[in-house]
XYZ file of C-alpha atoms in Angstrom:
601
model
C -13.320 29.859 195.558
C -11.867 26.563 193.135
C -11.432 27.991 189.480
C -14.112 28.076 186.865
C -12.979 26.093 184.055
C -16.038 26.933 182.073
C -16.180 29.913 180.216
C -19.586 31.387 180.373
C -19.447 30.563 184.171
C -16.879 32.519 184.354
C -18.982 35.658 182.682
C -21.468 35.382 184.816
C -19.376 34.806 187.806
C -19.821 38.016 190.788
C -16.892 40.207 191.488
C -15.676 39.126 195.226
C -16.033 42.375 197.111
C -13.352 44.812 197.034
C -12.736 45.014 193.625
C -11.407 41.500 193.104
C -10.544 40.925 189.637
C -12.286 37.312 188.938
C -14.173 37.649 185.835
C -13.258 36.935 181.783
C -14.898 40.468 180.909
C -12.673 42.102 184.325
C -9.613 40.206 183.139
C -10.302 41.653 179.927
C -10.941 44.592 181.144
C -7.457 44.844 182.875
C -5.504 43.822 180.008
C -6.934 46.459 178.351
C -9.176 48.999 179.901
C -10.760 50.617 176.446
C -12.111 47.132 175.417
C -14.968 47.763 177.750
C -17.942 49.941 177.779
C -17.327 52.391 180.854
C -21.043 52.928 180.542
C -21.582 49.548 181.293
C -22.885 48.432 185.257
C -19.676 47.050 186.384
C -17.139 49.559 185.064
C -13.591 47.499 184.183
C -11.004 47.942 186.441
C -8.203 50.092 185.177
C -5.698 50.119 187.676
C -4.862 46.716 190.074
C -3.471 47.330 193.264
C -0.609 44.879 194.817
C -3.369 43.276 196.683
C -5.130 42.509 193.351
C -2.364 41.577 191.260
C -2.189 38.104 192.342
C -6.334 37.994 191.747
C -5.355 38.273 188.490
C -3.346 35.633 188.486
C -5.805 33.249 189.971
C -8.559 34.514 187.155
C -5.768 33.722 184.372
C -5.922 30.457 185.808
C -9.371 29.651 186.361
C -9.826 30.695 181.906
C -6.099 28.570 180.989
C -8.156 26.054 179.554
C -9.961 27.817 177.205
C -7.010 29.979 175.845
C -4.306 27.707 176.254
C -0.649 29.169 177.322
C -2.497 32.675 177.436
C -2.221 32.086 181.454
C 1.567 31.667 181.414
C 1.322 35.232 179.552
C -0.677 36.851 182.198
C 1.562 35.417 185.144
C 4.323 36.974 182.917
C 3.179 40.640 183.108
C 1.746 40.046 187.040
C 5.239 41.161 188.366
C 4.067 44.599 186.051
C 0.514 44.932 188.182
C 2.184 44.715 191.132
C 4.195 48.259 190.452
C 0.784 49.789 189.419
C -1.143 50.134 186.120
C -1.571 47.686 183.320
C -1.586 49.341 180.328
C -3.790 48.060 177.578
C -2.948 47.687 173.626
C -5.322 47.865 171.218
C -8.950 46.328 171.503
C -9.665 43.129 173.212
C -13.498 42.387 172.348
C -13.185 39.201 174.399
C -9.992 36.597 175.386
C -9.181 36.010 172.046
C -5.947 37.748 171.262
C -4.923 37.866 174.389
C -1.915 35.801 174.135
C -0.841 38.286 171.193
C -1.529 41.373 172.652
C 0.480 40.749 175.914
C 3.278 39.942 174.391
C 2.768 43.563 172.018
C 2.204 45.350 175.569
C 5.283 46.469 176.884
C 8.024 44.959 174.637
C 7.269 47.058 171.273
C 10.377 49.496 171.121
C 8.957 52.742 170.777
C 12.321 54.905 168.991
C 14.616 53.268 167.125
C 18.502 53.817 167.584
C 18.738 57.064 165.903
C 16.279 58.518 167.799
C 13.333 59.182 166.345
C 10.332 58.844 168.226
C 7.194 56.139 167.525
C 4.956 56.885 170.214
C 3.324 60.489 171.408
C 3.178 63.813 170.546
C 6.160 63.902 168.929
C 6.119 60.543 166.962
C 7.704 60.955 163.861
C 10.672 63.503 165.054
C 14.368 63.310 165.229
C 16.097 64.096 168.690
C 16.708 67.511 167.358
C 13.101 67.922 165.356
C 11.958 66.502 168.556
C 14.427 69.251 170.995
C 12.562 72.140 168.845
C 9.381 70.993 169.068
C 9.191 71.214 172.681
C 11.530 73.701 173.230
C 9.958 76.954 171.369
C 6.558 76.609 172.591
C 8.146 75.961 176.627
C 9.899 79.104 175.616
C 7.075 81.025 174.332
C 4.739 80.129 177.619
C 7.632 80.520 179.974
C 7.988 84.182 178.322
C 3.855 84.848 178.876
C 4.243 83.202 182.137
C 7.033 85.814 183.518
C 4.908 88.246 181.570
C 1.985 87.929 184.255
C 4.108 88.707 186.817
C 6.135 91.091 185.080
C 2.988 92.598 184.605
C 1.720 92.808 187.805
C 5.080 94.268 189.257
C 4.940 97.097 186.664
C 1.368 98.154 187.343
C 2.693 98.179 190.720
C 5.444 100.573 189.974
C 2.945 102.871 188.517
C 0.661 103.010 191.375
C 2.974 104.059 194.518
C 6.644 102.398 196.231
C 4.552 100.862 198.717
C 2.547 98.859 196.346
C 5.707 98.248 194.320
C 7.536 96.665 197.716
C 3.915 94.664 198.355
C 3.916 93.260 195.255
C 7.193 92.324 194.710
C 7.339 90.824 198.675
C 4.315 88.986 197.898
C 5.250 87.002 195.038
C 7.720 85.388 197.367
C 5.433 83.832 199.215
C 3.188 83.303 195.654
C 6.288 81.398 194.885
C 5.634 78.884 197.311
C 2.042 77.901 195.372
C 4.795 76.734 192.609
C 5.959 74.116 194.850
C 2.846 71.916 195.143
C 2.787 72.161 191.488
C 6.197 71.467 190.745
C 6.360 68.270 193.218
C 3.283 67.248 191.428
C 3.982 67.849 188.144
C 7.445 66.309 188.798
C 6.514 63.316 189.368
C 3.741 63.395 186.631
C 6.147 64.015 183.758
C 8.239 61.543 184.756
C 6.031 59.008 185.570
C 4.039 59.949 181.815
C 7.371 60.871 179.796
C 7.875 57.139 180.686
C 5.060 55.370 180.115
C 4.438 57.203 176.724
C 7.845 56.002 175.771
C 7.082 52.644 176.842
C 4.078 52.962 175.089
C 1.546 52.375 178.263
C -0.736 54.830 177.554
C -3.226 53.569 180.644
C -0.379 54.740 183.021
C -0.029 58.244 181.941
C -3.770 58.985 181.783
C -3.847 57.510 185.528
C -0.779 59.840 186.324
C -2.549 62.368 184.832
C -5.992 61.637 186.906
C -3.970 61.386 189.665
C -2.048 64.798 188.899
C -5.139 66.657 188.629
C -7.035 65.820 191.877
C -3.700 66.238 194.048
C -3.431 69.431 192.197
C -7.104 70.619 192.811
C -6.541 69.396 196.648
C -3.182 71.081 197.199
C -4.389 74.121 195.782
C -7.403 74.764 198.825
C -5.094 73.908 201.260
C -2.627 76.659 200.306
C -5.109 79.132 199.336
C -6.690 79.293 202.819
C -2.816 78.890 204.742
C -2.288 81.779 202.315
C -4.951 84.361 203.237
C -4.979 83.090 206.674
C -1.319 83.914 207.050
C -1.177 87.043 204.809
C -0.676 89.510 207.945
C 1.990 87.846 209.387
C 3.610 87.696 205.797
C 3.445 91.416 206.105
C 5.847 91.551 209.451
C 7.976 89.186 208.083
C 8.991 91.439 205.311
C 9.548 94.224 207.615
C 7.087 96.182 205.912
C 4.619 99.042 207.373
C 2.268 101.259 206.847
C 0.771 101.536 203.203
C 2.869 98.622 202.037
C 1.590 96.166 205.443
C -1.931 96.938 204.057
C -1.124 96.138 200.411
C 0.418 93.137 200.998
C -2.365 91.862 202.585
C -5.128 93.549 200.247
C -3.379 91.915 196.965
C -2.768 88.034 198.723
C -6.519 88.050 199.701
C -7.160 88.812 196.407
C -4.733 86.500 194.702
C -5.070 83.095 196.847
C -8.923 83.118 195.578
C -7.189 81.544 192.071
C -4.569 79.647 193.606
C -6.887 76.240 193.359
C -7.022 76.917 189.818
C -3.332 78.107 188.878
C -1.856 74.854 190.742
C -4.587 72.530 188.395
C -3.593 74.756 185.709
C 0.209 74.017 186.133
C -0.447 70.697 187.055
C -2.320 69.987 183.373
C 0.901 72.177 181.648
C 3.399 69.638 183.197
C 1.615 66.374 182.184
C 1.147 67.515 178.689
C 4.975 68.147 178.526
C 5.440 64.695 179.735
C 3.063 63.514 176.592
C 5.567 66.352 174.152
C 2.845 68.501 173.831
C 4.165 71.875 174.630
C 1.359 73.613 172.080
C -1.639 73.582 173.758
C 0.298 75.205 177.008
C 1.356 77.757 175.186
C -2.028 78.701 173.834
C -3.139 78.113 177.339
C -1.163 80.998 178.710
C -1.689 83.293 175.818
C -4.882 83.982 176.621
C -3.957 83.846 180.305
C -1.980 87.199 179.546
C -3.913 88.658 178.022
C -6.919 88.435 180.178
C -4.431 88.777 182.751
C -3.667 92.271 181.501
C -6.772 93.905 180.788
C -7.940 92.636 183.965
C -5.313 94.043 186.500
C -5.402 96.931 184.488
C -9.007 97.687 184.343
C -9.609 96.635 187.847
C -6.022 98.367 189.319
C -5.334 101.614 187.828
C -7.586 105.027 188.757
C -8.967 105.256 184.946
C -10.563 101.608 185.510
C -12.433 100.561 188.928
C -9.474 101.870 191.091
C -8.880 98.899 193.561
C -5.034 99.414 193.381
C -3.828 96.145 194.244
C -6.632 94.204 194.822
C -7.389 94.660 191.768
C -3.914 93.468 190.245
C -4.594 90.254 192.374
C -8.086 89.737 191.266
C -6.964 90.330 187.555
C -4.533 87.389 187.975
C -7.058 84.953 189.938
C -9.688 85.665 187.096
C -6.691 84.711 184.345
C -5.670 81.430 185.851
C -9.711 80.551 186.318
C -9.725 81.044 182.487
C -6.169 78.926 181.765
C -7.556 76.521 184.425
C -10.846 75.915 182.036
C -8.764 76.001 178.867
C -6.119 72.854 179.787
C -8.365 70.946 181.663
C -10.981 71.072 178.294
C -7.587 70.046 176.250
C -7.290 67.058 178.025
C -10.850 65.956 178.314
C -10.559 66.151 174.592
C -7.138 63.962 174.510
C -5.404 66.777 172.318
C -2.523 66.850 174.686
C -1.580 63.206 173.675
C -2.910 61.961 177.576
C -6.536 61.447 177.790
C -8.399 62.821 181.151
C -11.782 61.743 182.294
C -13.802 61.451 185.662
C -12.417 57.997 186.529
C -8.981 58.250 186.598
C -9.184 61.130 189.022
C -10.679 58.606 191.786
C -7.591 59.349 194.117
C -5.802 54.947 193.692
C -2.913 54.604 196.487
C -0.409 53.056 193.626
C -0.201 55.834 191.301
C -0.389 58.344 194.112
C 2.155 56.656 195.287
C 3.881 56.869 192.373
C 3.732 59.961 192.026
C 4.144 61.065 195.558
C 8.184 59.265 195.538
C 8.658 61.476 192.522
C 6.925 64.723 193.892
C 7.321 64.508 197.785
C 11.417 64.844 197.132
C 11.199 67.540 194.411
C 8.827 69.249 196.975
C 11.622 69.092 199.926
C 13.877 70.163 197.185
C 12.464 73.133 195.793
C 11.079 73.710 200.014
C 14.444 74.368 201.067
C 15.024 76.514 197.670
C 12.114 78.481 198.611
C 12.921 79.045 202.528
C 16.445 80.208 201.373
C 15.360 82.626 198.892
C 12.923 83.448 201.797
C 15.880 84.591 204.224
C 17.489 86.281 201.158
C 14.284 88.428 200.766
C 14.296 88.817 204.554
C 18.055 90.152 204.170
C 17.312 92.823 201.855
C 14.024 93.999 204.072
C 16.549 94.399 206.607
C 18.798 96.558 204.663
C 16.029 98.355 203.530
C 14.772 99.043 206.673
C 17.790 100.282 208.427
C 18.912 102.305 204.936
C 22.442 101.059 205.994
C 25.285 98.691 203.877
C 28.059 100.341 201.918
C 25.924 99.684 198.496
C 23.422 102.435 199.445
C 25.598 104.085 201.925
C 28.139 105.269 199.328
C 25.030 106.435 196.962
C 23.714 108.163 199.747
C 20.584 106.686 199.165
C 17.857 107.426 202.358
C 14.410 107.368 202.997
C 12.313 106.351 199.947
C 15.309 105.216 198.020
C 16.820 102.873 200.395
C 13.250 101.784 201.038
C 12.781 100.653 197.551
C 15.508 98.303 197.997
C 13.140 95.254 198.093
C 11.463 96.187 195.124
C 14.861 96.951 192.868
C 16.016 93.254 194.041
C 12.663 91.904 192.947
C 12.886 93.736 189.389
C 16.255 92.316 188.656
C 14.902 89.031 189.125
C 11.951 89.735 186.849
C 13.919 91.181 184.081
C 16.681 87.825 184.426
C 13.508 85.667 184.166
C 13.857 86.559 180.290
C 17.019 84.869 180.346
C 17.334 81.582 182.255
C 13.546 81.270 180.030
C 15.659 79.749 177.613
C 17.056 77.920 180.036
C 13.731 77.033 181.614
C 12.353 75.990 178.191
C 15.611 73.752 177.053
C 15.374 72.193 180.526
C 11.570 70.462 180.782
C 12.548 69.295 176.984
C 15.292 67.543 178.121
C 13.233 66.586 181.163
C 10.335 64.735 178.809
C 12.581 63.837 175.956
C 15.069 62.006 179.046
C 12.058 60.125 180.487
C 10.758 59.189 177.037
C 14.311 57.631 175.654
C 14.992 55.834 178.992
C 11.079 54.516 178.848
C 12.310 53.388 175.461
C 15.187 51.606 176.634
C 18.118 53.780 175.132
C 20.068 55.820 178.316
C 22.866 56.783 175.713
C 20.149 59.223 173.941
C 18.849 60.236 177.247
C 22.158 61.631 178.211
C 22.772 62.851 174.229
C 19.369 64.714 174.084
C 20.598 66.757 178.038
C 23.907 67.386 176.400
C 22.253 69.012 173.202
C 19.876 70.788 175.175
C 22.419 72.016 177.813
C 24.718 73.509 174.373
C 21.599 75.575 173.444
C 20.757 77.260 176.837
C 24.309 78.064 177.451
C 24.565 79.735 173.890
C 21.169 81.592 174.750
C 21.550 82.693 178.010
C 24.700 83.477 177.507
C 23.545 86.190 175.109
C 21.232 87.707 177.608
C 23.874 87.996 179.760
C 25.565 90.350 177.242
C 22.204 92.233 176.865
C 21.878 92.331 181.154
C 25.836 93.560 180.911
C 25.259 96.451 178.268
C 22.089 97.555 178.539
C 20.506 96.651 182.051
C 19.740 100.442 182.540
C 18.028 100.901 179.690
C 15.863 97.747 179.917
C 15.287 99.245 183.513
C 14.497 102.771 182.407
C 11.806 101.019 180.292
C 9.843 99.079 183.304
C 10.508 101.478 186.073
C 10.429 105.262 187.349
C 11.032 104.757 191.064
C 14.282 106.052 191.647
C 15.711 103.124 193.645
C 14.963 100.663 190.736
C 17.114 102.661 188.170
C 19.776 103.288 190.633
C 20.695 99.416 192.246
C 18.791 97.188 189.405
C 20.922 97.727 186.604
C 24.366 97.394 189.343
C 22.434 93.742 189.627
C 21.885 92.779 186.197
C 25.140 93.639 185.408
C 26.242 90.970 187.829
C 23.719 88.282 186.932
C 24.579 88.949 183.404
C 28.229 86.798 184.167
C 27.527 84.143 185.394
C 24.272 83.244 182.795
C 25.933 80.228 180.931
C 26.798 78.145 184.482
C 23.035 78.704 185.529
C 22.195 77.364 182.218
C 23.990 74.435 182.531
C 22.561 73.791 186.202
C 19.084 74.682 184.678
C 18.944 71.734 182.035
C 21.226 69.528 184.033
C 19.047 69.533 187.034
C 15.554 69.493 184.680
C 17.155 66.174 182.785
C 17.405 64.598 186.567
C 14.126 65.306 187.194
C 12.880 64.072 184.145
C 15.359 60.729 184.617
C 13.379 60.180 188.010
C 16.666 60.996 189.961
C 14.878 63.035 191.992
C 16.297 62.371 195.621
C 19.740 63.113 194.435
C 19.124 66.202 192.955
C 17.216 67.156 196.536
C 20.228 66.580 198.450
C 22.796 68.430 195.890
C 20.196 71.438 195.701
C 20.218 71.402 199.894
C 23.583 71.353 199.788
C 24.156 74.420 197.687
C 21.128 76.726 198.971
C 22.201 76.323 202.570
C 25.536 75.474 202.355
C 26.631 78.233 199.764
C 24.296 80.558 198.817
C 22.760 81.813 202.233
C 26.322 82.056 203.978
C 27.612 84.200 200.512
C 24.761 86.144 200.320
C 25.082 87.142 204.129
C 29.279 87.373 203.820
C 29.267 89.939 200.937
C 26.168 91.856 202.191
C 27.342 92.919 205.705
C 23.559 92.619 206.469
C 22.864 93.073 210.146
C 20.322 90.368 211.410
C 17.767 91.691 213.722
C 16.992 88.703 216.943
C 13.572 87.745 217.716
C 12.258 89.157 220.624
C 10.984 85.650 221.974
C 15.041 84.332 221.204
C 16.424 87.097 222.329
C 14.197 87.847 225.139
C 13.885 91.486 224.161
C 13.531 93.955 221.137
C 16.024 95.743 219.617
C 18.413 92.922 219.523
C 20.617 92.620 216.473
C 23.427 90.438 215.524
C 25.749 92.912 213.620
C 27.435 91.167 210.700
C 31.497 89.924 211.395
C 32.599 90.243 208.154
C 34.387 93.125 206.725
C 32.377 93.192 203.393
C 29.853 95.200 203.463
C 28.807 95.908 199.532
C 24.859 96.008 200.870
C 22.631 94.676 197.754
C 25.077 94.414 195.106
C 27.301 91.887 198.176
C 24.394 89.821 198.077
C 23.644 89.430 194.601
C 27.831 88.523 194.136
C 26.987 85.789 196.566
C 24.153 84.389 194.909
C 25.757 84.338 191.504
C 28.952 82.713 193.114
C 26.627 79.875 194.345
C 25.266 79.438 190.968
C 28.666 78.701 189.398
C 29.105 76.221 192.073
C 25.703 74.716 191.570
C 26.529 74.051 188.191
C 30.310 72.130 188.855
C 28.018 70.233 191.249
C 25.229 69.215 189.266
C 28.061 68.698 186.304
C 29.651 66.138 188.178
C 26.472 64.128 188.967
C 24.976 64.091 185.564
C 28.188 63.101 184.401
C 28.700 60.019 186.567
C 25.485 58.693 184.546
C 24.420 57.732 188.064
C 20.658 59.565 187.357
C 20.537 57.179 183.950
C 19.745 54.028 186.633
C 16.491 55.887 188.821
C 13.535 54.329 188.819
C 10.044 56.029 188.504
């Protein structure tokens, strides 16, 4: 079609089918999506495709006359379309101002050299005002977040050993519901952490769209593999009996909120990439606490007496609630990143987007979860053949070794408290990391990671202390099984040396992440889970591995361990903290070749 010179031809002028931006209002539209009426027939088009970006071109052309060198101005920001969203500045009633506001779009600095932010959440702040500000309330959420499960593992405790084993084998596989979220909400932070410091605040609400319906879709999916599967989780953790049955009694139970806790996580981490770490932490407040009277009401004999269906139902019906909470703080636009019905219309750029961000996080934390996997698998094994010179030399038998699973799980409970700090130090260097380098200033990308990284080391190294000193008293507090207070503290006390290196490889990796240097921080984290930590953990153990039967072509097979350690759980746990000093030298050397500074998102 030639090019309308005439300007209320062009108004009136038909969309060409698929979406083809061609009009003054669409073109208007584009530039800025907010300066049209959504209500309107023909809503604007918010986000332009590759296909459509050169459209665009041809409408600046076909309205040059009329607005002069404005064309030249929309060619300009054409090689922009073509990597996704157009953000919009401002309102744009018609073409006038067009020319002005392009060139305000994406070239308006939005921190100045010292640091402080113009643009978010945390507008206003210094890097350090700015480090707080996320920080405490990522801290205070990450504390109620552990709390659920901390929760969950106690009421456990309280009811019987077998429950205690199912619950603490079960969050394993829980675990793996955290890695559609985190490859999601990867990508989203980054992808919004950037835009917000850029100042495009179109992008990050169609990151955030996008987020949310990946979320909601991801969740179904693993809530049906999860029930589906939950008997076979059962053999896999060499469990029988009472604790077979609860395994599968609390997953049923538990996968019926997965769809909301991965929309609910999903929300969390795009509000972090906005700097709003408030409204999170409210979120999960009231998470815990409905979490709590729930498991306990429905769980224990005094309440409905479901035992652990009823801890699993308590902690579906609390993410339902956070899931309702976030999603109404975003509809609202009180997170700093707006979220309504259109931008959740799945668009193959920003799920694209997203997806080069997520999809290597997910491999990432994948191969983190399958190797924690085979270290649970490891201790079932020692549990169930009550041998290793750990227990051996206790003389711990029957319902003490058997409680081996759930002692291993405890101690990683109780550490949660520490590499929290960690945690919470990490996604604000993650968001503050995206927001400078959206910004244009890599030098106070790298500055905020280093300030961050001080404060987690100082932290968790004073949990460590606590872990070395008082482990049994912390698990005196959480416990009465037998095995717990006998082999958790030996494993705190372990955990508790090596806390500063795992806060360094916490905030190191998190700053990555947030950098968009996702793909190098996969391999390095591949590297050390299967290349380290699974051949330590199964060195120091002495663990026996059990064959098969459809490898080794009949039962009873077992590969009997070569190595002449053989400190049972305590070997394993010296491996795993070994690997996590190595982590750290590795990670160290990558963020400080600046290498991650130069990712794109």
């Amino acid at each position: 079609m030639k090019p309308e010179t005439n300007t209320s031809s062009a108004e009136n002028a038909s969309p060409a089918p698929g979406g083809v931006v061609r009009t003054v209002r669409e073109v208007s539209a584009v530039v800025d999506p907010e300066a049209v009426d959504p209500t309107e027939e023909c809503p604007p088009t918010q986000i332009v495709d590759r296909a459509a970006a050169s459209e665009v071109e041809l409408a600046s052309g076909a309205v040059s006359g009329r607005i002069g060198g404005a064309a030249a101005e929309v060619r300009g920001v054409v090689t922009g379309l073509k990597h996704g969203v157009l953000d919009g500045v401002g309102a744009v009633p018609g073409l006038s101002g067009l020319s002005r506001r392009l060139r305000g779009t994406a070239q308006r600095p939005s921190c100045d050299a010292a640091g402080v932010l113009k643009s978010g959440r945390l507008a206003g702040l210094t890097m350090n005002g700015a480090i707080w500000a996320m920080a405490w309330p990522v801290l205070s959420e990450s504390v109620l977040n552990s709390t659920v499960g901390l929760v969950d593992t106690t009421i456990a405790a309280k009811l019987s050993v077998s429950a205690a084993d199912a619950i603490s084998g079960a969050a394993y596989y829980a675990w793996f519901i955290g890695l559609i979220t985190m490859a999601i909400g990867v990508g989203a932070t980054a992808l919004i952490a950037r835009s917000i410091g850029a100042g495009k605040k179109a992008v990050a609400r169609a990151a955030l769209g996008q987020a949310v319906t990946l979320a909601a879709i991801g969740g179904v999916v693993v809530a049906v593999a999860l029930a589906l599967c939950a008997g076979l989780i059962a053999q896999m953790l060499s469990l029988q009996g009472e604790a077979a049955r609860d395994v599968k009694l609390y997953l049923y139970a538990y996968s019926a909120g997965v769809p909301f806790s991965t929309v609910m996580f999903a929300c969390t981490a795009c509000a972090r990439g906005a700097g709003d770490t408030l409204r999170p932490l409210m979120t999960m407040v009231v998470v815990n606490v409905v979490n709590l009277a729930a498991a306990l009401t429905l769980a224990m004999p005094w309440g409905l007496n479901l035992g652990v269906t009823g801890i699993g139902a308590g902690t579906a019906i609390a993410h339902l609630v956070g899931c309702m909470i976030i999603l109404r703080f975003h509809v609202r636009g009180a997170t700093g990143v707006a979220l309504s019905a259109r931008w959740m219309k799945p668009h193959a750029v920003t799920i694209s987007r997203l997806l080069r961000l997520g999809l290597p996080n997910f491999f990432e934390s994948f191969g983190m979860w399958v190797a924690n996997m085979i270290v649970v698998l490891m201790v079932g094994f020692m549990s169930a053949s009550a041998t290793g010179a750990g227990h051996a030399a206790a003389g711990a038998t029957g319902e003490v070794a058997g409680g081996l699973l759930g002692a291993h799980m405890l101690a990683i409970r109780i550490e949660a408290f520490s590499f929290l700090p960690g945690f919470s130090m990490g996604l604000a260097a993650s968001a503050l990391a995206g927001q400078y380098l959206g910004a244009g200033f890599p030098n106070l990308a790298r500055r905020a990671a280093v300030r961050c990284a001080t404060v987690a080391a100082g932290m968790m190294g004073l949990m460590g202390l606590v872990f070395i000193f008082f482990g049994a008293s912390l698990v005196a507090m959480l416990s009465p099984q037998e095995a717990h207070r006998l082999y958790t503290p030996q494993l705190l006390f372990i955990t508790g040396l090596t806390q500063i290196p795992f806060a360094l490889a916490i905030v190191y990796r998190s700053a990555m992440h947030g950098a968009g240097d996702v793909r190098a921080v996969m391999v390095m984290t591949w590297i050390t889970q299967w290349g380290m930590r699974l051949p330590l953990a199964y060195v120091f153990s002495g663990v026996d591995l059990p064959i098969p039967a459809f490898i080794a072509g009949k039962e009873g097979v077992v590969l009997n361990n070569p190595f002449p350690f053989d400190y049972g759980l305590k070997g394993l746990w010296i491996g795993l903290c070994v690997e996590i000093v190595l982590r750290c030298l590795i990670y160290g050397w990558r963020f400080s070749s600046g290498a991650w500074l130069r990712a794109r998102v």
